[in-house]
CSV table of C-alpha atoms in Angstrom, one decimal:
chain,number,residue,atom,x,y,z
G,1,MET,CA,61.0,10.2,-43.1
G,2,ILE,CA,59.0,13.3,-44.3
G,3,PHE,CA,60.6,15.5,-47.0
G,4,VAL,CA,59.2,18.9,-47.9
G,5,SER,CA,60.2,20.5,-51.2
G,6,GLY,CA,59.2,23.8,-53.0
G,7,ARG,CA,56.2,24.0,-55.2
G,8,ASP,CA,56.1,21.9,-58.3
G,9,GLU,CA,55.5,24.0,-61.6
G,10,MET,CA,51.9,22.6,-62.1
G,11,MET,CA,49.3,23.2,-59.4
G,12,SER,CA,48.1,19.9,-58.1
G,13,VAL,CA,45.4,18.2,-56.2
G,14,VAL,CA,45.6,14.8,-54.6
G,15,VAL,CA,42.3,12.9,-54.9
G,16,LEU,CA,42.4,10.1,-52.2
G,17,TRP,CA,39.7,7.6,-52.5
G,18,ALA,CA,39.0,4.7,-50.4
G,19,SER,CA,36.9,1.9,-51.8
G,20,PRO,CA,38.0,-1.6,-53.6
G,21,ASN,CA,35.2,-1.0,-56.1
G,22,ARG,CA,36.6,0.5,-59.4
G,23,GLU,CA,33.1,0.8,-60.8
G,24,GLY,CA,31.0,1.9,-58.0
G,25,LEU,CA,29.4,5.3,-56.6
G,26,THR,CA,32.7,6.0,-54.9
G,27,ALA,CA,34.9,5.7,-58.0
G,28,GLU,CA,32.4,7.8,-60.1
G,29,CYS,CA,32.7,10.7,-57.4
G,30,LYS,CA,36.3,10.4,-57.6
G,31,ASN,CA,36.2,10.6,-61.5
G,32,ALA,CA,33.9,13.5,-61.3
G,33,ALA,CA,36.4,15.4,-59.1
G,34,ILE,CA,39.3,14.6,-61.3
G,35,LYS,CA,37.4,15.9,-64.4
G,36,GLY,CA,36.8,19.1,-62.7
G,37,ILE,CA,40.3,19.6,-61.3
G,38,LYS,CA,41.7,18.7,-65.0
G,39,GLU,CA,39.3,21.3,-66.4
G,40,SER,CA,40.8,24.0,-64.2
G,41,GLY,CA,44.3,23.2,-65.6
G,42,PHE,CA,45.5,21.4,-62.6
G,43,ALA,CA,47.0,18.0,-62.3
G,44,ALA,CA,45.1,15.6,-60.4
G,45,GLU,CA,46.9,12.7,-58.5
G,46,ASP,CA,44.5,9.7,-58.4
G,47,ILE,CA,45.3,7.7,-55.2
G,48,GLN,CA,43.3,4.6,-54.4
G,49,LEU,CA,44.0,3.9,-50.7
G,50,ASN,CA,43.0,0.1,-51.1
G,51,ASN,CA,46.1,-0.4,-53.3
G,52,LEU,CA,48.5,0.8,-50.7
G,53,ASN,CA,49.9,-1.1,-47.7
G,54,ILE,CA,49.2,1.2,-44.9
G,55,GLU,CA,48.9,-0.4,-41.5
G,56,ARG,CA,46.8,0.9,-38.7
G,57,CYS,CA,48.5,3.1,-35.8
G,58,ARG,CA,50.2,0.9,-33.2
G,59,VAL,CA,50.1,3.6,-30.6
G,60,CYS,CA,53.9,3.3,-30.0
G,61,GLY,CA,55.6,4.0,-26.7
G,62,ASN,CA,53.2,5.1,-24.1
G,63,GLY,CA,50.8,6.5,-26.5
G,64,PHE,CA,52.9,8.7,-28.8
G,65,GLY,CA,55.9,7.5,-30.4
G,66,GLU,CA,57.9,9.3,-33.0
G,67,CYS,CA,54.8,10.9,-34.5
G,68,LEU,CA,54.8,13.3,-31.5
G,69,SER,CA,58.6,13.9,-31.1
G,70,LYS,CA,59.7,13.6,-34.8
G,71,GLY,CA,56.5,14.1,-36.9
G,72,HIS,CA,56.9,10.8,-38.6
G,73,CYS,CA,55.5,7.3,-38.2
G,74,ALA,CA,57.8,4.4,-37.0
G,75,ILE,CA,56.0,2.1,-39.3
G,76,ASN,CA,57.8,1.3,-42.5
G,77,ASP,CA,55.0,1.2,-45.0
G,78,ALA,CA,53.3,3.3,-47.6
G,79,PHE,CA,52.3,6.1,-45.2
G,80,ASP,CA,55.3,8.3,-45.7
G,81,GLY,CA,55.2,8.4,-49.3
G,82,LEU,CA,51.3,9.3,-49.3
G,83,TYR,CA,51.9,12.0,-46.6
G,84,ASN,CA,54.6,13.6,-48.7
G,85,LYS,CA,52.3,13.7,-51.8
G,86,ILE,CA,49.5,15.4,-49.8
G,87,ILE,CA,52.1,17.9,-48.3
G,88,LYS,CA,53.3,18.8,-51.8
G,89,ALA,CA,49.8,19.2,-53.4
G,90,GLN,CA,48.1,22.4,-53.2
G,91,GLY,CA,44.8,20.9,-52.4
G,92,LEU,CA,43.1,17.6,-51.4
G,93,VAL,CA,39.9,15.7,-52.1
G,94,ILE,CA,38.9,12.8,-50.0
G,95,VAL,CA,36.2,10.4,-51.2
G,96,SER,CA,34.9,7.7,-49.1
G,97,PRO,CA,32.2,5.1,-49.3
G,98,VAL,CA,29.8,5.1,-46.3
G,99,TYR,CA,30.0,2.0,-44.0
G,100,TRP,CA,27.5,2.1,-41.0
G,101,GLY,CA,27.3,6.0,-41.3
G,102,ASP,CA,31.2,6.2,-41.1
G,103,MET,CA,34.1,6.3,-43.5
G,104,SER,CA,35.9,3.3,-44.8
G,105,GLU,CA,38.2,1.6,-42.3
G,106,ASN,CA,41.3,2.0,-44.3
G,107,LEU,CA,40.7,5.6,-44.7
G,108,LYS,CA,40.0,6.0,-40.9
G,109,SER,CA,43.3,4.2,-40.2
G,110,PHE,CA,45.3,6.5,-42.5
G,111,LEU,CA,43.8,9.7,-41.1
G,112,ASP,CA,44.4,8.4,-37.5
G,113,ARG,CA,48.1,8.2,-38.4
G,114,LEU,CA,48.2,11.6,-40.5
G,115,ARG,CA,46.6,13.3,-37.5
G,116,ARG,CA,49.4,12.1,-35.2
G,117,CYS,CA,52.1,13.2,-37.4
G,118,ASP,CA,50.9,16.5,-38.5
G,119,PHE,CA,49.0,17.9,-35.6
G,120,SER,CA,51.8,16.9,-33.2
G,121,ALA,CA,54.9,18.1,-34.9
G,122,ASN,CA,54.7,19.3,-38.5
G,123,HIS,CA,51.5,21.4,-39.1
G,124,TYR,CA,52.2,20.9,-42.9
G,125,LEU,CA,48.5,20.4,-43.6
G,126,ASN,CA,47.2,23.5,-41.6
G,127,LYS,CA,45.0,25.6,-43.9
G,128,LYS,CA,45.3,23.2,-46.8
G,129,PRO,CA,42.2,23.3,-48.7
G,130,CYS,CA,40.3,20.0,-48.9
G,131,GLU,CA,37.0,18.8,-50.1
G,132,ILE,CA,35.3,15.6,-48.6
G,133,ILE,CA,32.7,13.5,-50.4
G,134,ALA,CA,30.8,10.5,-48.9
G,135,ALA,CA,29.3,8.2,-51.3
G,136,ALA,CA,26.4,6.0,-49.9
G,137,GLY,CA,25.3,3.2,-51.9
G,138,GLY,CA,22.5,1.2,-50.7
G,139,SER,CA,20.0,3.3,-48.6
G,140,GLY,CA,22.0,6.4,-48.5
G,141,ASP,CA,21.8,6.6,-44.9
G,142,GLY,CA,24.8,7.8,-43.0
G,143,ALA,CA,26.3,10.1,-45.8
G,144,VAL,CA,26.1,13.2,-43.5
G,145,ARG,CA,27.1,11.7,-40.5
G,146,CYS,CA,30.3,10.2,-42.3
G,147,LEU,CA,31.0,13.8,-43.5
G,148,GLY,CA,30.8,15.1,-40.0
G,149,LEU,CA,33.4,12.4,-38.8
G,150,MET,CA,35.8,13.1,-41.7
G,151,GLU,CA,35.6,16.7,-41.1
G,152,ASP,CA,36.2,16.5,-37.5
G,153,THR,CA,39.4,14.4,-38.1
G,154,LEU,CA,40.6,16.7,-40.7
G,155,LYS,CA,40.0,19.9,-38.5
G,156,ASN,CA,42.1,18.5,-35.7
G,157,MET,CA,45.1,19.1,-38.0
G,158,GLY,CA,43.8,22.6,-39.1
G,159,VAL,CA,42.9,21.3,-42.7
G,160,SER,CA,40.5,23.9,-44.3
G,161,VAL,CA,37.5,21.9,-45.2
G,162,VAL,CA,35.9,23.9,-47.8
G,163,GLU,CA,33.1,21.7,-49.2
G,164,ARG,CA,31.1,18.6,-47.9
G,165,LEU,CA,29.3,16.6,-50.4
G,166,PRO,CA,27.0,13.7,-49.6
G,167,VAL,CA,26.1,11.4,-52.5
G,168,THR,CA,23.4,8.8,-52.5
G,169,GLN,CA,22.0,6.6,-55.4
G,170,PHE,CA,19.0,9.1,-55.6
G,171,SER,CA,21.4,12.2,-56.0
G,172,ARG,CA,23.8,10.4,-58.0
G,173,LYS,CA,23.1,12.1,-61.4
G,174,TYR,CA,23.0,15.7,-60.2
G,175,MET,CA,25.8,15.2,-57.7
G,176,MET,CA,28.4,14.4,-60.2
G,177,GLN,CA,27.9,17.9,-61.7
G,178,ALA,CA,28.1,19.4,-58.4
G,179,ILE,CA,31.3,17.5,-57.7
G,180,GLU,CA,32.9,18.5,-61.0
G,181,ALA,CA,31.9,22.2,-60.3
G,182,SER,CA,33.0,22.1,-56.6
G,183,ALA,CA,36.5,20.8,-57.7
G,184,ARG,CA,36.7,23.6,-60.2
G,185,GLU,CA,35.8,26.0,-57.5
G,186,LEU,CA,38.7,24.5,-55.2
G,187,CYS,CA,41.1,25.2,-57.9
G,188,ALA,CA,40.1,28.6,-58.3
G,189,ARG,CA,40.4,29.1,-54.5
G,190,ILE,CA,43.9,27.6,-54.8
G,191,GLY,CA,44.9,29.7,-57.5
G,192,GLU,CA,43.9,33.0,-56.0
């Protein structure tokens, strides 16, 4: 069940990242975003999607189940808790590794379920400011394509994607500074 409450006293941004590697490029991008958020005086909630039990959509009923009619998912796992955290936050940063020019499979599964619940019934995420970051280790190929796919999914819910940051091994050093600055700008926008 989804519960929506009033604003918390401290403004917050959820930083959702989807890599099992705590030492890799995706984690470094996440850390840079958190640093920029905290420098702005906001709380940053660090959520590693790989640590949560979130199943893929089962496509209940004849294509749509409770997500369409009630705005929540019938699957009893960590999805509703994470959805609530995103609803309560004033902003969102999503960081994904790039796998074959696409976002990670667990992020894709989560966003599929989120889209079904939010777009169909709730519209809680409509106009919520969000930054997306694609961390392409290896060759660096596919980072821009990955961002496009992430943005398409988020725009289905009306999420306001305010920045798209492709990061590769080549750009790693200077992009960490850009991510920090971008996170500060996101917080400034939220605080207006």
